[in-house]
XYZ file of C-alpha atoms in Angstrom:
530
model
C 160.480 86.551 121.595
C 163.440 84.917 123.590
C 161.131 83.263 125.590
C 159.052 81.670 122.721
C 161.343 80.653 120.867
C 163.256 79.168 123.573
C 159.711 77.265 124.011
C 159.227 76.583 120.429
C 162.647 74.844 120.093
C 162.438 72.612 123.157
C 159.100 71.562 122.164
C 160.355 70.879 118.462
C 163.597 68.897 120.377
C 160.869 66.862 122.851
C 159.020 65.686 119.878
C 162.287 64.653 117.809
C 163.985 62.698 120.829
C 160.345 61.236 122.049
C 160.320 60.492 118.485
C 163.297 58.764 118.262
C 162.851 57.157 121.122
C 159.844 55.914 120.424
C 161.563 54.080 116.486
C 163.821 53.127 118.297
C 162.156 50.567 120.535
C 160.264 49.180 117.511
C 163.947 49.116 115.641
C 165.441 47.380 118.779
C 162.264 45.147 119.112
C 162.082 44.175 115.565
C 166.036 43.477 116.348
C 165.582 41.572 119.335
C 162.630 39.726 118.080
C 164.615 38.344 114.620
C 167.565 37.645 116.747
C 165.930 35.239 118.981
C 164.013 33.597 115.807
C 167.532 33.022 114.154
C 168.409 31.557 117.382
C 165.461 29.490 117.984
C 165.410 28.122 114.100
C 169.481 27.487 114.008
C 168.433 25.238 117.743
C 165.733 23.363 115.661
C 167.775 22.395 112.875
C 171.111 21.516 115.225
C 168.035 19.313 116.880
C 167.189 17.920 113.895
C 169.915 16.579 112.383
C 171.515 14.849 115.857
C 172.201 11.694 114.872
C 170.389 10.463 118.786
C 167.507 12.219 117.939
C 166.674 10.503 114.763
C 167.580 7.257 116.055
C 165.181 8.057 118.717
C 162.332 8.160 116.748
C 163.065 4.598 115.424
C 163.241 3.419 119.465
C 159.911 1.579 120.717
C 159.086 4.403 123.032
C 160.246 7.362 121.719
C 159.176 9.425 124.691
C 162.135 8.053 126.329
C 164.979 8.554 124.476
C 163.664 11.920 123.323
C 162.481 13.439 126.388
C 165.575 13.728 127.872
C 167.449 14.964 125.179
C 165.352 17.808 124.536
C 165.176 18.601 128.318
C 168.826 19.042 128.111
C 169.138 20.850 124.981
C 166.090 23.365 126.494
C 168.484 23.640 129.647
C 171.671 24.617 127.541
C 169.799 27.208 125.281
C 167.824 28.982 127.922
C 165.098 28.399 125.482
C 161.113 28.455 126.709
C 160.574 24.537 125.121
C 161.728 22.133 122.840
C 159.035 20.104 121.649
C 159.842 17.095 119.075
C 156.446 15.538 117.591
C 156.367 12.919 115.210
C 154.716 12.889 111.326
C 151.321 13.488 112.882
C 152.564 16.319 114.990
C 151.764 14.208 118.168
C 154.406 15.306 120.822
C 157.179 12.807 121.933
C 158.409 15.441 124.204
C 157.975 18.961 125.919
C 158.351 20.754 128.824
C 155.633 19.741 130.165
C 155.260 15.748 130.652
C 151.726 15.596 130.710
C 151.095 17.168 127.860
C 153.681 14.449 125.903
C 151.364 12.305 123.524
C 149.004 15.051 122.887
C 148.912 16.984 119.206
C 151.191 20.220 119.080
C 148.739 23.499 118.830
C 149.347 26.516 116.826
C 148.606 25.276 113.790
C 152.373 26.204 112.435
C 153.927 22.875 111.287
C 152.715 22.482 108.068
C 155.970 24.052 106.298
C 157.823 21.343 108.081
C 155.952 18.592 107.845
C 154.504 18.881 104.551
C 157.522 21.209 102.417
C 160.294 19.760 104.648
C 161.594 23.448 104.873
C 162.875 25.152 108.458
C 161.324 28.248 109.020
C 160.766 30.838 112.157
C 156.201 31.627 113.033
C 155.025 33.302 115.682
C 151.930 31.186 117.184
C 150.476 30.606 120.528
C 150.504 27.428 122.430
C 149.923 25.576 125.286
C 152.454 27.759 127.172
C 151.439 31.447 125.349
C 152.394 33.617 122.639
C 156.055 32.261 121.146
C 158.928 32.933 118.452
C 159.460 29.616 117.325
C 162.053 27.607 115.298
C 160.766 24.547 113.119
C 162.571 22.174 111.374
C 161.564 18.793 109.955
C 163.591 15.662 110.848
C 164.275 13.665 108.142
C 164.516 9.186 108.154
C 167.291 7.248 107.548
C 165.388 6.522 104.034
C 165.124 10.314 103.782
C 161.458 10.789 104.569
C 160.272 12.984 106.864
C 159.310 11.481 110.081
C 158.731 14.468 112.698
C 159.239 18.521 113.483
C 161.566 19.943 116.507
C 159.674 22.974 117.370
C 162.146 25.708 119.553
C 160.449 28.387 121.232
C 161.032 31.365 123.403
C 157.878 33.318 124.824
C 157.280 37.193 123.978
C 157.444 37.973 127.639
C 160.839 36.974 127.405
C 161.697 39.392 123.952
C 159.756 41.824 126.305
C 162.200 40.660 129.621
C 165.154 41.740 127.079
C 163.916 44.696 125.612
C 163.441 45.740 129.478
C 167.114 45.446 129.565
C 168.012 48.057 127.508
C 165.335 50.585 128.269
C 167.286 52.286 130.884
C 169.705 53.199 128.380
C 166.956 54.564 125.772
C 165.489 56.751 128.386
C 168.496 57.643 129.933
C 169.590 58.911 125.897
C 166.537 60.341 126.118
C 166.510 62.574 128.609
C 170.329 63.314 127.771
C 169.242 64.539 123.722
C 166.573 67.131 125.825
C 168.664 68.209 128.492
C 171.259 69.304 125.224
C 168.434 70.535 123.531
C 167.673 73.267 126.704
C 171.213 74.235 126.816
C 171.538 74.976 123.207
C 167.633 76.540 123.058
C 168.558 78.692 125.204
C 172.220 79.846 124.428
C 170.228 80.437 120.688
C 167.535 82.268 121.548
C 169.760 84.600 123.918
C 172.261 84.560 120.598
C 169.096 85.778 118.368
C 167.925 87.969 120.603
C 171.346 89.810 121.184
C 171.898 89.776 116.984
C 168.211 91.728 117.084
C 169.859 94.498 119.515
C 167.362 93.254 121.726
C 164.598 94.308 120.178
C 161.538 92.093 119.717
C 159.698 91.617 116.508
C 157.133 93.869 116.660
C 159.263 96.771 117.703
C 161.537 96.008 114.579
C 158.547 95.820 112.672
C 157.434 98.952 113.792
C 161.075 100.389 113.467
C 160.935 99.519 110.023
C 157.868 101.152 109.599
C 159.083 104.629 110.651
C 162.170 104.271 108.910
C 160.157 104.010 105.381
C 157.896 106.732 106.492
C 160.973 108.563 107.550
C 162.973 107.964 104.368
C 160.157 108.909 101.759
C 159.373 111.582 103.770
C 162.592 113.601 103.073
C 163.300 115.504 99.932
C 166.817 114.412 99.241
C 167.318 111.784 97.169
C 168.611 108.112 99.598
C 170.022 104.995 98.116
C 171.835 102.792 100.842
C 174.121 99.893 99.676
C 175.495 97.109 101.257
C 179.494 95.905 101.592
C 179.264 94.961 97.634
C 177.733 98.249 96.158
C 174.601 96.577 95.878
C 171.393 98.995 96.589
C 169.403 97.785 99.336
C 166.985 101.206 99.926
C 165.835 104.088 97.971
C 163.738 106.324 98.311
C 161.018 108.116 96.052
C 163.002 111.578 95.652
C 165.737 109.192 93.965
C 163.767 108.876 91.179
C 163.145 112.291 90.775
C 166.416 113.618 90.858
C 167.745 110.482 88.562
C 164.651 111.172 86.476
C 164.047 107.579 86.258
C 160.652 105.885 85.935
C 158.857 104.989 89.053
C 158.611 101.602 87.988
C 162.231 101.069 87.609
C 163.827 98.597 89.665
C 166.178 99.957 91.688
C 166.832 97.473 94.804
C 169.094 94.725 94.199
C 171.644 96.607 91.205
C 174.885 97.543 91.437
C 175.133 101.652 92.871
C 177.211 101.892 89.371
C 174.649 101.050 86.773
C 172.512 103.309 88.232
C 175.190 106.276 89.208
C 178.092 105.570 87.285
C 180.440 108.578 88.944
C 179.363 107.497 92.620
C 181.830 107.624 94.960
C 180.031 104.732 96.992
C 183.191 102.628 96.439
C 185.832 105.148 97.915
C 183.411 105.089 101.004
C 182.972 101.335 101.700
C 186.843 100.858 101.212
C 188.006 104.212 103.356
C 185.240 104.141 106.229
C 185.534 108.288 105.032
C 182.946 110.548 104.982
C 181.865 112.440 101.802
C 180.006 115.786 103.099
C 178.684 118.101 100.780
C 180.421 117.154 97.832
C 179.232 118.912 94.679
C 178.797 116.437 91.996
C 176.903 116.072 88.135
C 174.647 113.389 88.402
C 172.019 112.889 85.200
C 173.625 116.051 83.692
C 172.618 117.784 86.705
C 174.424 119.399 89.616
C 174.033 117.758 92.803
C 175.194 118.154 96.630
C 175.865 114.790 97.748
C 176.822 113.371 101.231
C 178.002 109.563 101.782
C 178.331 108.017 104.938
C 179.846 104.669 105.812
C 177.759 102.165 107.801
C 179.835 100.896 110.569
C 179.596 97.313 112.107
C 182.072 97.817 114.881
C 185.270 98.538 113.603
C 183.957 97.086 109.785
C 182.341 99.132 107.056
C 179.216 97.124 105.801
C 177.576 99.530 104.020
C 177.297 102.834 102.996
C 174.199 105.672 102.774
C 174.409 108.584 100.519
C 171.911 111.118 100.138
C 171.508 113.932 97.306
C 169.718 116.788 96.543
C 169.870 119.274 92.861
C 171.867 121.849 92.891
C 169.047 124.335 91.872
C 167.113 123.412 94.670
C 169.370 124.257 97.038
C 169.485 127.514 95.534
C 166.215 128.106 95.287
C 165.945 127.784 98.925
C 169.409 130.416 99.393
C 167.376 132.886 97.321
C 164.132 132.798 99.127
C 166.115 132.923 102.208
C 168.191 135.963 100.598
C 164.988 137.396 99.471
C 163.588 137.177 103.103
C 166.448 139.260 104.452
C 166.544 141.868 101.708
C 162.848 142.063 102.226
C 163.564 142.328 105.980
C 166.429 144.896 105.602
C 164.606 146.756 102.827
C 161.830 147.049 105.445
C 163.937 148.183 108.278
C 165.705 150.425 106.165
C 162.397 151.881 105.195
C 161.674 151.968 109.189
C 164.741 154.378 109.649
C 164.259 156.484 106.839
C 161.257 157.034 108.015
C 161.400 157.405 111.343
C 164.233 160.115 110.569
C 161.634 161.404 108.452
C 158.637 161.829 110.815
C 161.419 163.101 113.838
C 162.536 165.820 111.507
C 159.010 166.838 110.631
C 157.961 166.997 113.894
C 160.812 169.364 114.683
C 159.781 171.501 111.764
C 155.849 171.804 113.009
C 157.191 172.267 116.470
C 159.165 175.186 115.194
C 156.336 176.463 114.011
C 158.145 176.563 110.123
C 155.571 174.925 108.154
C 156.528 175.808 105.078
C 159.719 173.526 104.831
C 157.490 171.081 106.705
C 155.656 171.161 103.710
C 158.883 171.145 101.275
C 160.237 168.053 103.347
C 156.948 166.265 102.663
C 156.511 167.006 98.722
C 160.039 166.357 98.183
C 160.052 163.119 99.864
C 156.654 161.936 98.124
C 158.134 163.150 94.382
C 161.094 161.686 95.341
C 159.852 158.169 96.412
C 156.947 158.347 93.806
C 159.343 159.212 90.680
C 161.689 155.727 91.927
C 158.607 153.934 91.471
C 157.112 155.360 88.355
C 160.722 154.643 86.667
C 160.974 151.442 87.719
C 157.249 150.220 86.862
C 157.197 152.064 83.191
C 160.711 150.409 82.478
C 161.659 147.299 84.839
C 158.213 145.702 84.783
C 158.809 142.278 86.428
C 157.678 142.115 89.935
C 161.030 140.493 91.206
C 163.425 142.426 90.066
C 161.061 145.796 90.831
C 160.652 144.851 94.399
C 164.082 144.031 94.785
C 165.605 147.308 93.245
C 163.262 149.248 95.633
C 164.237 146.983 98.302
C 168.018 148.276 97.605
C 166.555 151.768 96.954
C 165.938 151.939 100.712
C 169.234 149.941 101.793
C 171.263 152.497 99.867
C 169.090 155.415 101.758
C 170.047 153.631 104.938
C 173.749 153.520 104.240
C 174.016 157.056 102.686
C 174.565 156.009 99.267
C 173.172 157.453 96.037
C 171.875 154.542 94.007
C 171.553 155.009 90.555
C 169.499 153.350 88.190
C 170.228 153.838 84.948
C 168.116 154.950 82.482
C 168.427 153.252 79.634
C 167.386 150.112 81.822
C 164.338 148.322 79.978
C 162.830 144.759 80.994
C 159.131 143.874 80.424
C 159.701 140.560 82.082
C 162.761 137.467 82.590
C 162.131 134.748 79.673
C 160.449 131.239 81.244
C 163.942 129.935 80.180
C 165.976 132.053 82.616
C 165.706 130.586 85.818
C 164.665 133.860 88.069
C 166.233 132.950 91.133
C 169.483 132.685 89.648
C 169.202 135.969 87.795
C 167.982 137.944 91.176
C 171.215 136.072 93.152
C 173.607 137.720 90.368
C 172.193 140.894 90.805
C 171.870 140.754 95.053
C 175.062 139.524 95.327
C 176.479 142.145 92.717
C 174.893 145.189 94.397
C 175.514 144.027 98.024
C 179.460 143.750 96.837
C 179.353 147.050 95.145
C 177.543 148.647 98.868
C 180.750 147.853 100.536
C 182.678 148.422 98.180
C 181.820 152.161 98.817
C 181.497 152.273 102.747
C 184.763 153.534 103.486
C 184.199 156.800 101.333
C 182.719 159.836 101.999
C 179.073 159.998 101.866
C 179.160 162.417 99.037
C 181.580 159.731 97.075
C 179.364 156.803 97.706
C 177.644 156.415 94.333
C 176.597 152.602 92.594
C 174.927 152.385 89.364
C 172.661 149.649 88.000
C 171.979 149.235 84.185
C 169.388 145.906 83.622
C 168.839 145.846 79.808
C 166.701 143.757 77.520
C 168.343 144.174 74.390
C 166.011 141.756 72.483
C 168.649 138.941 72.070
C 170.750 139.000 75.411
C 170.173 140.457 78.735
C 172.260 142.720 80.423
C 173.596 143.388 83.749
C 175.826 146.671 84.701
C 176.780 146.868 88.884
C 179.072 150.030 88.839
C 180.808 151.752 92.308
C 182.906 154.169 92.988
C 185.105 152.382 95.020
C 189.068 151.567 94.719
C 188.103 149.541 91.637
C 190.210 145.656 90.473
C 193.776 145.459 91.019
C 195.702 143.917 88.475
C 196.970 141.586 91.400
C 193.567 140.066 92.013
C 191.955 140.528 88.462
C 192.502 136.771 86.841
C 192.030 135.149 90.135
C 188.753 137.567 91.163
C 186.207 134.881 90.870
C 188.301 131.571 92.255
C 186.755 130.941 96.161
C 187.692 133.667 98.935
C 189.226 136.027 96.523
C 188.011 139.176 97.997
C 188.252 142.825 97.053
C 187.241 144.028 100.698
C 189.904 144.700 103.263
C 187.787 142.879 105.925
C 188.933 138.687 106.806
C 188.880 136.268 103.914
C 186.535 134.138 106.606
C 183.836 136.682 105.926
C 184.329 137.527 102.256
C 185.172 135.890 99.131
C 182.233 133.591 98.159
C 179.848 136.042 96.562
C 181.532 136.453 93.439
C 182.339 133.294 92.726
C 178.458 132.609 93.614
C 177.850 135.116 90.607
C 180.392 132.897 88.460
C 178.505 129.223 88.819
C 174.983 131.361 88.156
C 176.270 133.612 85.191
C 177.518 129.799 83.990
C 174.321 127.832 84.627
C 172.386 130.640 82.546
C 174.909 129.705 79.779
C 175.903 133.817 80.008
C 179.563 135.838 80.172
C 180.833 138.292 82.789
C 183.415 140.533 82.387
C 185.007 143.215 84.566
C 186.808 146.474 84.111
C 186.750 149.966 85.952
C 184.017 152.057 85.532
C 183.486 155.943 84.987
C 183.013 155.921 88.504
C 186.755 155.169 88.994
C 185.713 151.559 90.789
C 184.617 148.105 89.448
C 182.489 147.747 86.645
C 180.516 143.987 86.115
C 178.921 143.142 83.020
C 176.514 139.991 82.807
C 175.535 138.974 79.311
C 172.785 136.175 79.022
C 171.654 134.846 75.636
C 167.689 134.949 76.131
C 167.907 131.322 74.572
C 169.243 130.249 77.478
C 171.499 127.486 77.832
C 173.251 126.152 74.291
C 173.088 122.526 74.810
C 174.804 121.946 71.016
């Protein structure tokens, strides 16, 4: 690109200063040309109107008093010829002597000799092509009685022109040799302005970077120094729930966001990194980043994603690991299970072999017969076995209660955010008992479709809610456990923003077990937007 355009530009400069070169000769010419006609016309009428030369033409040979005058008068102006004819435009003298009683050629005195006017023709004669000056001489009685004729030849406007050609070319060849110098410090300016890239590789930059930016999920608008949008992506609509034919590109960030931070950003140069923020009447994650010219800020990129989203991916995630703990719990179990039967068989006592193996089917077979005659939604089944078999795993007795009843979560109650308040519930409730005695390790779960509400009950027997900790118990890293606040403290107030989303209540108070007792009520209507 550099190298073409430094091309381009001297080629564009050649042709200008050839150009002008080129007008102006014919300007200069045209110049040079009307300049000696002036001069040649203002000779023939100073001619003219001597007093000698007029009286000449009264003399009996006129040749002889006019010759000589017009020799001198050729001699003084540097002029080609002065040639004075009479009426008839026969010459009385010229350059030439032999030529002196012949008729002038060209064909270029009538305006003199007829209209009596002074005028400047180009014409060709005897001597070659001429600028000439004509003027009539007038009589003493007023009448015209000849024509002074002053010419210089075109080889001499050509002689002059000569003159100053040195000087055009040398102007010339100056306006190109500037034209390099700048051509090049441009193209070496453009190219450094591009980051050196040429324009196919920003073309194909540009290229991935749409692919790139309408490939990702999260919502992108990018702004320049002003707050004016200059990208966004597809997902922006989605999240802003705006019509794909809106037109984004070119508004202000707040007509389209009104709460945007995008100003705070441009003026700081400070980065916004997963800020939690309501966008559309939704909850969003947001991060804004300036765009940094050096040490300037001259632009800014944010990118967003919904809230619910985000959980929905923590859930499947969660739901992986419970899935992945329930199933290594269920390893141990029964692994323990199989090593203890095999040291019954090898002891040759088969009949609490036998016991081991009916006790551990009724057992296992009963959990599931409760919990598909009265919890009948898949999730929240395979997740209470899945915490059947953590509790088996960490020696405590889990308890489902029941009273529980559920033939399945309402399409209004978002299912990932009920299963989170229950995981995170139970899982708190788990440690909450770990430090007991494995006889004293009990945690009770009550789910309850009442018909209007649902209803959540996580019981433990742990050391139950201080009255220290009780009104700040869901506020971030408030934790009942006696392990770090780095490792603790989010879960509940996890259970908090998802009990509120669902538009339900949660209280707390100590149980029959003698620990913490939660209760989750959610309105089956879901959400009261009135």
């Amino acid at each position: 690109m550099q190298s073409k355009m430094f091309i381009y530009n001297i080629l564009i400069i050649l042709i200008i200063t050839i150009a002008t070169g080129i007008s102006f000769y014919f300007i200069l010419s045209s110049a040079i040309k009307d300049e000696i006609g002036l001069k040649a016309l203002q000779i023939a009428e100073t001619t003219a109107n001597r007093p000698d030369i007029i009286e000449g033409f009264y003399a009996d040979n006129p040749s002889d008093v006019l010759q000589p005058i017009a020799e001198e008068i050729r001699i003084e102006t540097d002029s080609e010829y002065v040639v004075i004819g009479d009426e008839n435009g026969i010459r009385y003298a010229h350059p030439v002597e032999e030529r002196i009683g012949q008729a002038m050629v060209g064909d270029d005195n009538e305006g003199a000799l007829i209209r009596g006017i002074s005028y400047i023709s180009e014409a060709t004669g005897t001597l070659g092509p001429a600028i000439r000056g004509k003027a009539p001489v007038f009589g003493y009685d007023g009448q015209i009685i000849g024509v002074v004729s002053v010419g210089y030849l075109k080889t001499d406007v050509n002689t002059i022109f000569l003159k100053y050609l040195d000087n055009i070319v040398l102007i010339v060849i100056f306006g190109i040799i500037i034209g390099i110098i700048f051509s090049s410090l441009l193209s070496t300016r453009i190219k450094k302005e591009l980051l050196n890239y040429e324009p196919i590789e920003i073309a194909e930059l540009l290229k991935q970077q749409n692919a790139l930016i309408e490939s990702v999920r999260e919502g992108i608008i990018m702004v320049d120094q002003d707050g004016v949008i200059t990208v966004a992506n597809s997902a922006v609509y989605k999240t802003l729930s705006l019509n794909e034919d809106a037109q984004l590109i070119g508004r202000d960030i707040r007509e389209v966001i009104p709460n945007s931070h995008m100003f705070e950003v441009l003026s700081t140069g400070e980065r916004h990194l997963d800020r939690p923020m309501e966008i559309g009447g939704q909850k969003t994650i947001v991060n804004r980043i300036p765009i940094m010219n050096g040490e300037k800020v001259v632009g800014a990129v944010s990118s967003f994603r919904l809230q619910s989203e985000i959980d929905r991916l923590a859930l499947e995630l969660s739901q992986v690991k419970k899935y992945s703990e329930a199933l290594r719990a269920q390893t141990h179990e029964y692994n323990n299970f199989l090593y203890t039967l095999s040291g019954l068989i090898q002891l040759k006592d088969y009949d609490e072999a036998l016991d081991l193996i009916h006790t551990e089917r009724e057992e296992q077979g009963s959990l599931i017969h409760f919990i598909s005659e009265h919890l009948k939604d898949p999730l929240i089944s395979g997740i209470l076995i899945g915490f059947f078999n953590r509790a088996k795993e960490l020696k405590v007795k889990l308890i489902i209660d029941e009273d529980s009843r559920l033939e399945r979560l309402p399409k209004n109650i978002q299912k990932h955010l009920f299963v989170s308040i229950l995981g995170n519930l139970v899982t708190n409730a788990f440690e909450a008992v770990e430090h007991l005695q494995e006889q004293d390790r009990i945690v009770r779960i009550l789910i309850l479709d009442n018909g209007k509400e649902l209803l959540i009950e996580v019981e433990d027997s742990g050391a139950g809610i201080g009255d220290e900790i009780k009104e700040s118990l869901f506020q971030t890293r408030i934790t009942t456990k006696s392990k770090t606040v780095e490792q603790h403290g989010f879960g509940l107030l996890k259970v908090k923003e998802n009990v509120k989303e669902l538009g339900g209540e949660i209280y707390t108070e100590n149980g029959d077990l003698g620990g913490a007792l939660f209760i989750i009520v959610i309105s089956k209507r879901g959400i009261n937007h009135d």
